[in-house]
Coordinates of C-alpha atoms and ligand atoms in Angstrom, one line a residue:
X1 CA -84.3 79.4 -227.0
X2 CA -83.6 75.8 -227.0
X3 CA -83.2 76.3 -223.0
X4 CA -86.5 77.5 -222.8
X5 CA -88.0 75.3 -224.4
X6 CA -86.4 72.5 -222.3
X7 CA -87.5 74.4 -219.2
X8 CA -91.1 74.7 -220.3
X9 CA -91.5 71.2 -220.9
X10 CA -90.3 70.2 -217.7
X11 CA -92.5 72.5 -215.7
X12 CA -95.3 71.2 -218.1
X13 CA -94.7 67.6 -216.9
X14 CA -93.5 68.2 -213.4
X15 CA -97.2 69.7 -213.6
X16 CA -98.9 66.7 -215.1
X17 CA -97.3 64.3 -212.5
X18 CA -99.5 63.5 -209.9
X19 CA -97.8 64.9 -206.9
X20 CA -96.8 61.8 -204.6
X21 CA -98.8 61.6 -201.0
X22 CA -96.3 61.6 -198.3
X23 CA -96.7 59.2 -195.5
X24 CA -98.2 60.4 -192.3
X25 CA -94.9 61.8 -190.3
X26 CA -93.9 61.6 -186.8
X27 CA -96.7 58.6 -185.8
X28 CA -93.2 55.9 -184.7
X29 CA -90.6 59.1 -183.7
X30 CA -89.9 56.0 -181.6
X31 CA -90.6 52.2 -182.0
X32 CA -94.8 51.6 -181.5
X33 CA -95.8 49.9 -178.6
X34 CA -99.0 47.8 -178.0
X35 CA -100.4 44.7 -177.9
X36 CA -102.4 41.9 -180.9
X37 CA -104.6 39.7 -180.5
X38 CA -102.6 37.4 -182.9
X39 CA -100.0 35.7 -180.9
X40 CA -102.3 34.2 -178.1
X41 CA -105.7 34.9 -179.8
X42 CA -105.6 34.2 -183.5
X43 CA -109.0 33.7 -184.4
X44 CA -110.8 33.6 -181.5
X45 CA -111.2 37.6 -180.8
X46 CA -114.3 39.7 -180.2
X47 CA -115.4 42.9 -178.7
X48 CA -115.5 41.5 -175.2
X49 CA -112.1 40.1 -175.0
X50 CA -110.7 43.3 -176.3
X51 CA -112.5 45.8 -174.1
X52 CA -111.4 43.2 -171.4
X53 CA -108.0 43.9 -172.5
X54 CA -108.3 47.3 -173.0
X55 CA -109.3 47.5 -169.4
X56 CA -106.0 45.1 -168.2
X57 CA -103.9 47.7 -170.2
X58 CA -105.5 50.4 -168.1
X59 CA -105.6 49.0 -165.0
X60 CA -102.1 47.3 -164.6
X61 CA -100.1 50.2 -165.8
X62 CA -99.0 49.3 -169.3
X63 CA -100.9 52.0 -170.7
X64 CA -98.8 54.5 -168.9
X65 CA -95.7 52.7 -169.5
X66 CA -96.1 53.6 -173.3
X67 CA -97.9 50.4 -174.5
X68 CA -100.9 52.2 -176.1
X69 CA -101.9 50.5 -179.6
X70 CA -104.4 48.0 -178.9
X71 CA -103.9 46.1 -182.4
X72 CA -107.0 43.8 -183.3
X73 CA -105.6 41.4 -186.3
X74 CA -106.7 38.8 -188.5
X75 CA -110.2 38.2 -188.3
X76 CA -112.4 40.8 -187.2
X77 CA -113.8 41.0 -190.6
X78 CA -117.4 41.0 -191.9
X79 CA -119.2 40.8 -195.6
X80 CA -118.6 43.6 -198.1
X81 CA -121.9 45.4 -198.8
X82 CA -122.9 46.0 -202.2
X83 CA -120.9 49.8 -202.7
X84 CA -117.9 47.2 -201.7
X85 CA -117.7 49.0 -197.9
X86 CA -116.3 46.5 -195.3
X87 CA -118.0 45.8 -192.3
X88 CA -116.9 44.4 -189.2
X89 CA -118.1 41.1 -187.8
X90 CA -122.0 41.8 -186.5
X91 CA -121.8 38.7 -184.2
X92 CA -117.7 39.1 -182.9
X93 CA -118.1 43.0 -182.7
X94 CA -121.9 43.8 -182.0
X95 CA -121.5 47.3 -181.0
X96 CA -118.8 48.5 -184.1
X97 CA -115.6 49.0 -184.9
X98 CA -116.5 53.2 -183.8
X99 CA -117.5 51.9 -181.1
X100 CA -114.6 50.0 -179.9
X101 CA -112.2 52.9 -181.0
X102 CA -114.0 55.7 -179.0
X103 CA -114.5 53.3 -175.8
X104 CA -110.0 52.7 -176.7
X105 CA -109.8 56.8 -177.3
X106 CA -111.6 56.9 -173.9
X107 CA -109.2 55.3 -171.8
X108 CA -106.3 57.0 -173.5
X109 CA -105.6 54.3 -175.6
X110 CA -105.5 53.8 -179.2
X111 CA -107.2 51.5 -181.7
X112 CA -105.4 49.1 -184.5
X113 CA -106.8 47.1 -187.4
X114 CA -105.6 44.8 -190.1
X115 CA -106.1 44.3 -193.1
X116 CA -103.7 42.4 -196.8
X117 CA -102.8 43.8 -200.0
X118 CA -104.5 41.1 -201.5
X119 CA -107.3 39.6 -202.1
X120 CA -107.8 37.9 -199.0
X121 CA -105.9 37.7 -195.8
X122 CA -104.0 34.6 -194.9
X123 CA -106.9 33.8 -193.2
X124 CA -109.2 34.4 -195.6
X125 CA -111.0 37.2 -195.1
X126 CA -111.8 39.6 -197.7
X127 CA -108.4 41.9 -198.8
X128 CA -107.7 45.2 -199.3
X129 CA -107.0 44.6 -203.0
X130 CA -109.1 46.9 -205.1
X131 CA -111.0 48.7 -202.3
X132 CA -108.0 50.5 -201.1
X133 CA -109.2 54.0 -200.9
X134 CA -112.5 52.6 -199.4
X135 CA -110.8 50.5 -197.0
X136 CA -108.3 53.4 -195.7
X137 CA -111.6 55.7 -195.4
X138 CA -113.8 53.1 -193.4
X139 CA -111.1 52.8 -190.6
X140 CA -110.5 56.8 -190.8
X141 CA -114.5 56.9 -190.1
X142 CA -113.9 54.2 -187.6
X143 CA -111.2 56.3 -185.6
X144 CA -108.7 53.7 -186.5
X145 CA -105.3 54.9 -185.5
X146 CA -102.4 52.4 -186.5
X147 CA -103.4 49.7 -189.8
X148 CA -101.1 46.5 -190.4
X149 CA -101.4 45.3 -193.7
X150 CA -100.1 41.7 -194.9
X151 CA -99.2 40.0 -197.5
X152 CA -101.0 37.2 -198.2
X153 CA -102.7 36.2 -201.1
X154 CA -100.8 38.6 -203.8
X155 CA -99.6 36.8 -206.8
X156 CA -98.5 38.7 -209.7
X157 CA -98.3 42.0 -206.9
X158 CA -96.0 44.7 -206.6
X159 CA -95.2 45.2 -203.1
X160 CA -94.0 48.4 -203.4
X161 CA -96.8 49.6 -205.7
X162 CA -99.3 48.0 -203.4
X163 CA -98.1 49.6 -199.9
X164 CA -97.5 52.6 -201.7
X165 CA -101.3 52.4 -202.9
X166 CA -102.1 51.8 -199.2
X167 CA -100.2 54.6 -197.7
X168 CA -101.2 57.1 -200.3
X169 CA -105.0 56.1 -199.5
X170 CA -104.7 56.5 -195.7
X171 CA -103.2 60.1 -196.2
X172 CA -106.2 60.8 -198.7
X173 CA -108.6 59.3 -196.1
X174 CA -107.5 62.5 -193.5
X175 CA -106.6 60.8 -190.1
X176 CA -103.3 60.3 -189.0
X177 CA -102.4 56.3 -189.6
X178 CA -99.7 54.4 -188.7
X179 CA -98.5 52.2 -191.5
X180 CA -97.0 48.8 -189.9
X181 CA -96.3 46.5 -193.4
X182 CA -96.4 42.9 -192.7
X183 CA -94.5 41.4 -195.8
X184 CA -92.0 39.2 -194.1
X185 CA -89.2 40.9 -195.8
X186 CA -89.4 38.5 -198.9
X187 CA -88.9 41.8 -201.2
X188 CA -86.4 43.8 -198.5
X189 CA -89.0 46.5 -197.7
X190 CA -86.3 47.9 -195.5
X191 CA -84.6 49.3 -199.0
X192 CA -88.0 50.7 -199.9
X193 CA -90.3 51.8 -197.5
X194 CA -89.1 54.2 -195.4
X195 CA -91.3 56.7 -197.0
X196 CA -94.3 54.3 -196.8
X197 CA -94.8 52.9 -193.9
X198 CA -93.2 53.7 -190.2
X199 CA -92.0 49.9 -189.8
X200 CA -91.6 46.8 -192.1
X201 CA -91.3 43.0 -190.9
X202 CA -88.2 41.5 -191.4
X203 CA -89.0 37.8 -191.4
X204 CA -91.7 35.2 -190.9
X205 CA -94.2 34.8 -188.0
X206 CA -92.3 34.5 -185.1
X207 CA -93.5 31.3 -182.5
X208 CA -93.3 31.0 -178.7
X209 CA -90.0 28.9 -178.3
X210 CA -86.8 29.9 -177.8
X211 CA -84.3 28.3 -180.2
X212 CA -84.9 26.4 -183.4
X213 CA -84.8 22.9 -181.7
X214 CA -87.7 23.9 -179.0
X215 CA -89.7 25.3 -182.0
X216 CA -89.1 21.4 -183.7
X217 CA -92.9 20.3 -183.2
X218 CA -94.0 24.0 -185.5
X219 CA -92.3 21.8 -188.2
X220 CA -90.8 25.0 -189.5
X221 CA -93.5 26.9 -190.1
X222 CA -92.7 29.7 -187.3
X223 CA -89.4 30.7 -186.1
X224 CA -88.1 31.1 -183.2
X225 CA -86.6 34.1 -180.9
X226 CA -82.8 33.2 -182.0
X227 CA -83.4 32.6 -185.5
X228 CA -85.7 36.4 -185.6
X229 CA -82.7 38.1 -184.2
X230 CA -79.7 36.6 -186.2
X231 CA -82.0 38.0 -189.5
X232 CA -83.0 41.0 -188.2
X233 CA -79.3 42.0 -186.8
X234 CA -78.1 42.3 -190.8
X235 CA -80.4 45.2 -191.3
X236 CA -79.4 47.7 -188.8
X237 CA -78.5 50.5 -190.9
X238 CA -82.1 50.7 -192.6
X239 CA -84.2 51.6 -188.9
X240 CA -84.1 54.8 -187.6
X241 CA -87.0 57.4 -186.4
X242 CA -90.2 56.7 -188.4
X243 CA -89.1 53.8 -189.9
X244 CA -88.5 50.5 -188.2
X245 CA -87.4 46.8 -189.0
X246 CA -89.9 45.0 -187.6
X247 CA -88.6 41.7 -185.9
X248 CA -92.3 40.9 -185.0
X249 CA -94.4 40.7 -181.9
X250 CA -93.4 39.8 -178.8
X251 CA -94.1 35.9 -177.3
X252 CA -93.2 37.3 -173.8
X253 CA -95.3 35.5 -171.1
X254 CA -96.6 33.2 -174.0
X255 CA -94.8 29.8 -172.5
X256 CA -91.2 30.7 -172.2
X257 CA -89.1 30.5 -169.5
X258 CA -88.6 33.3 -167.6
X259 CA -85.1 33.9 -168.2
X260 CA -86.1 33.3 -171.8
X261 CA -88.6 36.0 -171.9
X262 CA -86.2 38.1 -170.2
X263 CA -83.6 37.8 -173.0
X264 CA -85.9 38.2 -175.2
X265 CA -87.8 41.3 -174.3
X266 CA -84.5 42.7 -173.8
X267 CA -83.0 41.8 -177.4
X268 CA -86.2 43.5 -178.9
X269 CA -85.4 46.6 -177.4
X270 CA -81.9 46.2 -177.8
X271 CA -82.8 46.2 -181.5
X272 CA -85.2 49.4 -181.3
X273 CA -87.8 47.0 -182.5
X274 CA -91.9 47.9 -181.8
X275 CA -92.8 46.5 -178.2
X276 CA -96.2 45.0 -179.8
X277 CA -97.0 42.3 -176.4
X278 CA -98.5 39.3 -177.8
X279 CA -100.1 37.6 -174.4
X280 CA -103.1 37.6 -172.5
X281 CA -102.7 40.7 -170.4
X282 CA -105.9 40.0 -168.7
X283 CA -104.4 36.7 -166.8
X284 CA -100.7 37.5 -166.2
X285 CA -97.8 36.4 -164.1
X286 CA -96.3 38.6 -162.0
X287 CA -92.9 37.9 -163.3
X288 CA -94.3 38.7 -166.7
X289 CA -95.4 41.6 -165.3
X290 CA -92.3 43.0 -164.2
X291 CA -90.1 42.2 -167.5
X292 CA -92.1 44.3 -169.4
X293 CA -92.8 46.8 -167.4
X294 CA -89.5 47.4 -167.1
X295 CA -89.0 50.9 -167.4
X296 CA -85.1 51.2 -168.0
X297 CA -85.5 49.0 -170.3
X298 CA -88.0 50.3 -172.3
X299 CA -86.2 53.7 -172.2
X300 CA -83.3 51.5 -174.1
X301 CA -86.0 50.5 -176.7
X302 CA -87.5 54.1 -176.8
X303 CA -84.3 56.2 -176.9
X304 CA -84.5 59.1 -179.1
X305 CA -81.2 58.4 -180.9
X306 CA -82.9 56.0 -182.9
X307 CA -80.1 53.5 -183.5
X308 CA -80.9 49.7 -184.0
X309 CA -78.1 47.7 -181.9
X310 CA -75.0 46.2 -182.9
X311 CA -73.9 42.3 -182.5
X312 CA -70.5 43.2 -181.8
X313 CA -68.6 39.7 -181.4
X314 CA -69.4 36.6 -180.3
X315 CA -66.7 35.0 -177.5
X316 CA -66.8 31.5 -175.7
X317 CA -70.6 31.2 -177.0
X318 CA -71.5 34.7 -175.4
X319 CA -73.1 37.5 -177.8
X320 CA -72.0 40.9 -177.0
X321 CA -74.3 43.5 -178.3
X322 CA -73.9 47.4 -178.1
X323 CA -76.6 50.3 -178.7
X324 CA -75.6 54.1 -178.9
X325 CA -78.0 56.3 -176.6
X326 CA -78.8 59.7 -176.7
X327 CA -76.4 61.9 -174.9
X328 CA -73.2 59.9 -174.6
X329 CA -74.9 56.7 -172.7
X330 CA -75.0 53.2 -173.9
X331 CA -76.6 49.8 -173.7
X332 CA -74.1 46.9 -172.9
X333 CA -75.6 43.3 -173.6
X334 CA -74.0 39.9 -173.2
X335 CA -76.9 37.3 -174.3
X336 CA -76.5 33.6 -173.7
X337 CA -77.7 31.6 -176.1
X338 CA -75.8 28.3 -175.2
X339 CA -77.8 25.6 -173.1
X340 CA -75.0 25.9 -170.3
X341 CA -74.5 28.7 -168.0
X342 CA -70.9 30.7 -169.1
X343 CA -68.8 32.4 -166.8
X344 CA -67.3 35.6 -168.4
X345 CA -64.4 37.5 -167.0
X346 CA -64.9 41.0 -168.7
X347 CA -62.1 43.8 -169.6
X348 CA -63.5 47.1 -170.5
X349 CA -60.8 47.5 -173.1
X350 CA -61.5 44.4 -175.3
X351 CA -64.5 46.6 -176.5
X352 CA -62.8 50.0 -177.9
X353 CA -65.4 50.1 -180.8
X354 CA -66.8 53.1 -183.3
X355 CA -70.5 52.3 -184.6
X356 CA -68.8 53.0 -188.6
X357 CA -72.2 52.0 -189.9
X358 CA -74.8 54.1 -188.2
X359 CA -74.2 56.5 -185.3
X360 CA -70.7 57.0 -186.2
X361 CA -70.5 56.8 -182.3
X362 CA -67.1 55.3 -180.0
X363 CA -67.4 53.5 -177.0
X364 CA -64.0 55.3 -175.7
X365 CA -63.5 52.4 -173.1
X366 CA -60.0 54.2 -172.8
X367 CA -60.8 58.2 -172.4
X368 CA -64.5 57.8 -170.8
X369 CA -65.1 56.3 -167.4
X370 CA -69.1 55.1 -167.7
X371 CA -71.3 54.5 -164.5
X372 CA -72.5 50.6 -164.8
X373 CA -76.1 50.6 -164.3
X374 CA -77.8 46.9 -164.0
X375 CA -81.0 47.1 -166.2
X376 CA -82.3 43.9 -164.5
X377 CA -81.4 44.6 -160.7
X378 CA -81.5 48.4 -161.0
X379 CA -78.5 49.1 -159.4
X380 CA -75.4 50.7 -160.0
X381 CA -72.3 48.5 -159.9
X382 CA -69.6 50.5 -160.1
X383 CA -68.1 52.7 -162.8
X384 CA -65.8 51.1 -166.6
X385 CA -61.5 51.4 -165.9
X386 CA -59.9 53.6 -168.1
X387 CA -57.3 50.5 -167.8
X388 CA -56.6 47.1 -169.0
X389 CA -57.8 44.3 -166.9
X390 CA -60.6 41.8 -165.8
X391 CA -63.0 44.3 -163.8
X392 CA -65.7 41.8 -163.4
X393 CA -66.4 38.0 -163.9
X394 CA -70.0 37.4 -164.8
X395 CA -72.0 34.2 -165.1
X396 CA -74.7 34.4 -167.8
X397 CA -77.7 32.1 -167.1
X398 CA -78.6 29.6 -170.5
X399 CA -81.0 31.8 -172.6
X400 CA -80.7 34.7 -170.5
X401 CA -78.6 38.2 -170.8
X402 CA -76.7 40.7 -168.2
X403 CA -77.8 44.1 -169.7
X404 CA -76.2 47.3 -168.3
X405 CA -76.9 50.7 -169.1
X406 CA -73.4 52.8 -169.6
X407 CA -73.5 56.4 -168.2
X408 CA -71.6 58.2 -169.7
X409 CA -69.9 61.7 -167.3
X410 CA -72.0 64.5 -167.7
X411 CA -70.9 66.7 -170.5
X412 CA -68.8 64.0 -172.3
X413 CA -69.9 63.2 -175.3
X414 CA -73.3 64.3 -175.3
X415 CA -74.9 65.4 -178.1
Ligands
GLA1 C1 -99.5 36.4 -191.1 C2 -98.8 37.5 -190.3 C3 -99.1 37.3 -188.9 C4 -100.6 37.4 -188.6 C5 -101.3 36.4 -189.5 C6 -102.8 36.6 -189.5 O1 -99.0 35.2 -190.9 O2 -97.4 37.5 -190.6 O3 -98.4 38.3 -188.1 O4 -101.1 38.7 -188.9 O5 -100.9 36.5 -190.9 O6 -103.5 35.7 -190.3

């Protein structure tokens, strides 16, 4: 009796608990890519600068190399009308936010907003605080498809409760919305929003230099590419498909040097992180151009396997990184980030390693002969000894990487 009684008061309050909204599922299967207006924009955006854009995309192939969120950012906003609906800027966006997301949908490309869980952005335009539900169904009306919401502005907030808020709003709101939370990883959204969003940011706003000492004259107030990846790197075990750590948007072609850029767009993708370009795609170099268009290595971002990379040791200043690939391959880094070329003379064997944290995955240097694939020149070089030795000697540029794919032999391995 007393059983029964216990049983019927839980299904009573299982009944009375509001039944929890799940996010919107298979939007980031892998890592987003797009482009913002923040990096080289920030303020200065309008509708005629992103249909420009859009039309760069388009045009110059990044759309069909996967790069399809055009993300407009911080300041696109409007006035509230008196029902508290938001409206976009009449003077920046005369024709509409629907408007800008159909003439996006039309070229196969699709539209992203932004907006803070409090109550202003850190720009200080009006916040989602309060008008969630409102918010999340004006950009479903729009035909917004991807929503990055910040943190600024939030005293006395409860991260989780508020992304939670905003998550469960968008899947009331009908369309499918992809969830990008922009919280800096001050509360460690990596141990809390996997169900919430599809990626979370893992540090502060990332600035166009390449080591802490270039980045000097932003007085701290942005990091650099180093910094960003030394962070991110702890937090490997948290990513995987649908949910991201977010080491923020790229600076590629944003003032670097190219070798920089290089390393850098490779380390992104080497940490499965979103490819969210951050440069002025209408007016770029043709060496920009070409790093990230590069397809191999965007297939090392994009990889279904899911797993962030690992910094697996550091030797005579040279970072040697490792990422587990569907079907038995992986992706071999050496990233320089020394101001002096190093000359490395590389033994197969010295990296034996199992991925214990993630993939469970070995590198077998000693049962698997891999095929060395050059993600940079595109060639083959070879195939991995099964033996002890120096194979190779390698001189890695200052602030640059060699990057290989590793093939594994058909039928080994794979899974
Ligand atoms: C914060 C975010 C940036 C950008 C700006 C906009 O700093 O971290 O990525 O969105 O706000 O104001």
């Amino acid at each position: 009796m007393k059983k029964l009684i216990l049983t019927l008061a839980t299904v009573a309050l299982t009944a009375l608990t509001p039944a929890r909204a799940q996010k919107w599922e298979h939007l980031a299967d892998t890592p987003q890519m797009g482009w913002s207006t923040w990096n080289k924009f920030a303020h200065h955006i309008d509708e005629q600068k992103i249909v420009g854009v859009i039309d760069a995309i388009v045009e110059s192939g990044l759309r069909d190399a996967g790069y399809i969120y055009v993300n407009i950012d911080d300041c696109w906003h409007g006035k509230r009308d008196a029902d508290g609906f938001i409206h976009e800027h009449p003077e920046k966006f005369p024709h509409g936010m629907k408007w800008l997301a159909d003439y996006a949908h039309s070229k196969g490309l699709k539209l992203g907003i932004y907006t803070d869980c409090g109550t202003q952005t850190c720009a200080g335009e009006p916040g989602s605080l309060g008008h969630e539900y409102q918010d999340a169904l004006t950009y479903a009306r729009w035909g917004i498809d991807y929503l990055k919401e910040d943190w600024c502005n939030t005293p006395n907030q409860n991260p989780i409760g508020a992304y939670q808020l905003m998550s469960d709003a968008l899947r009331a709101a009908g369309r499918p919305i992809l969830l990008s939370l922009c919280e800096w990883g001050t509360a460690k959204p990596w141990r809390w929003a996997r169900d919430i969003g599809h990626s979370w940011r893992t540090t502060g706003d990332i600035g166009p230099f390449f080591n802490k000492d270039q980045g000097k004259a932003d007085q701290g107030r942005r990091l650099s590419v180093l910094e960003i990846i030394q962070r991110n790197d702890t937090l490997r075990a948290y990513a995987g498909p649908g949910h991201w750590n977010d080491p923020d948007m790229l600076e590629v072609g944003n003032g670097l040097t190219e070798n920089e850029d290089r390393a850098h767009f490779t380390m992104w993708c080497m940490m499965a992180a979103p490819l969210i370009l951050g440069h002025d795609v209408r007016d770029m170099s043709e060496a920009t151009r070409r790093i990230i268009m590069n397809r191999d290595m965007i297939a090392i971002d994009q990889d279904s396997l899911g797993v962030q990379g690992l910094h697996y040791c550091t030797e005579q200043g040279l970072d040697f990184w490792f990422k587990p690939l569907k079907g038995g391959d992986w992706a071999f880094t050496i990233l320089n980030p020394t101001q002096e070329a190093v000359t490395y003379a590389l033994n197969w064997q010295d990296f034996n390693l199992t991925d214990e944290e993630v993939s469970g995955r070995s590198t077998d240097f000693n049962h698997t002969r891999y095929t060395v694939y050059n993600l940079w020149s595109h060639k083959r070089e070879g195939r991995t000894s099964l033996k002890a030795g120096i194979e190779r000697t390698l001189t890695v540029p200052s602030h640059d990487v060699v990057s290989y794919r590793l093939i594994a032999p058909a039928g080994k391995n794979k899974h």
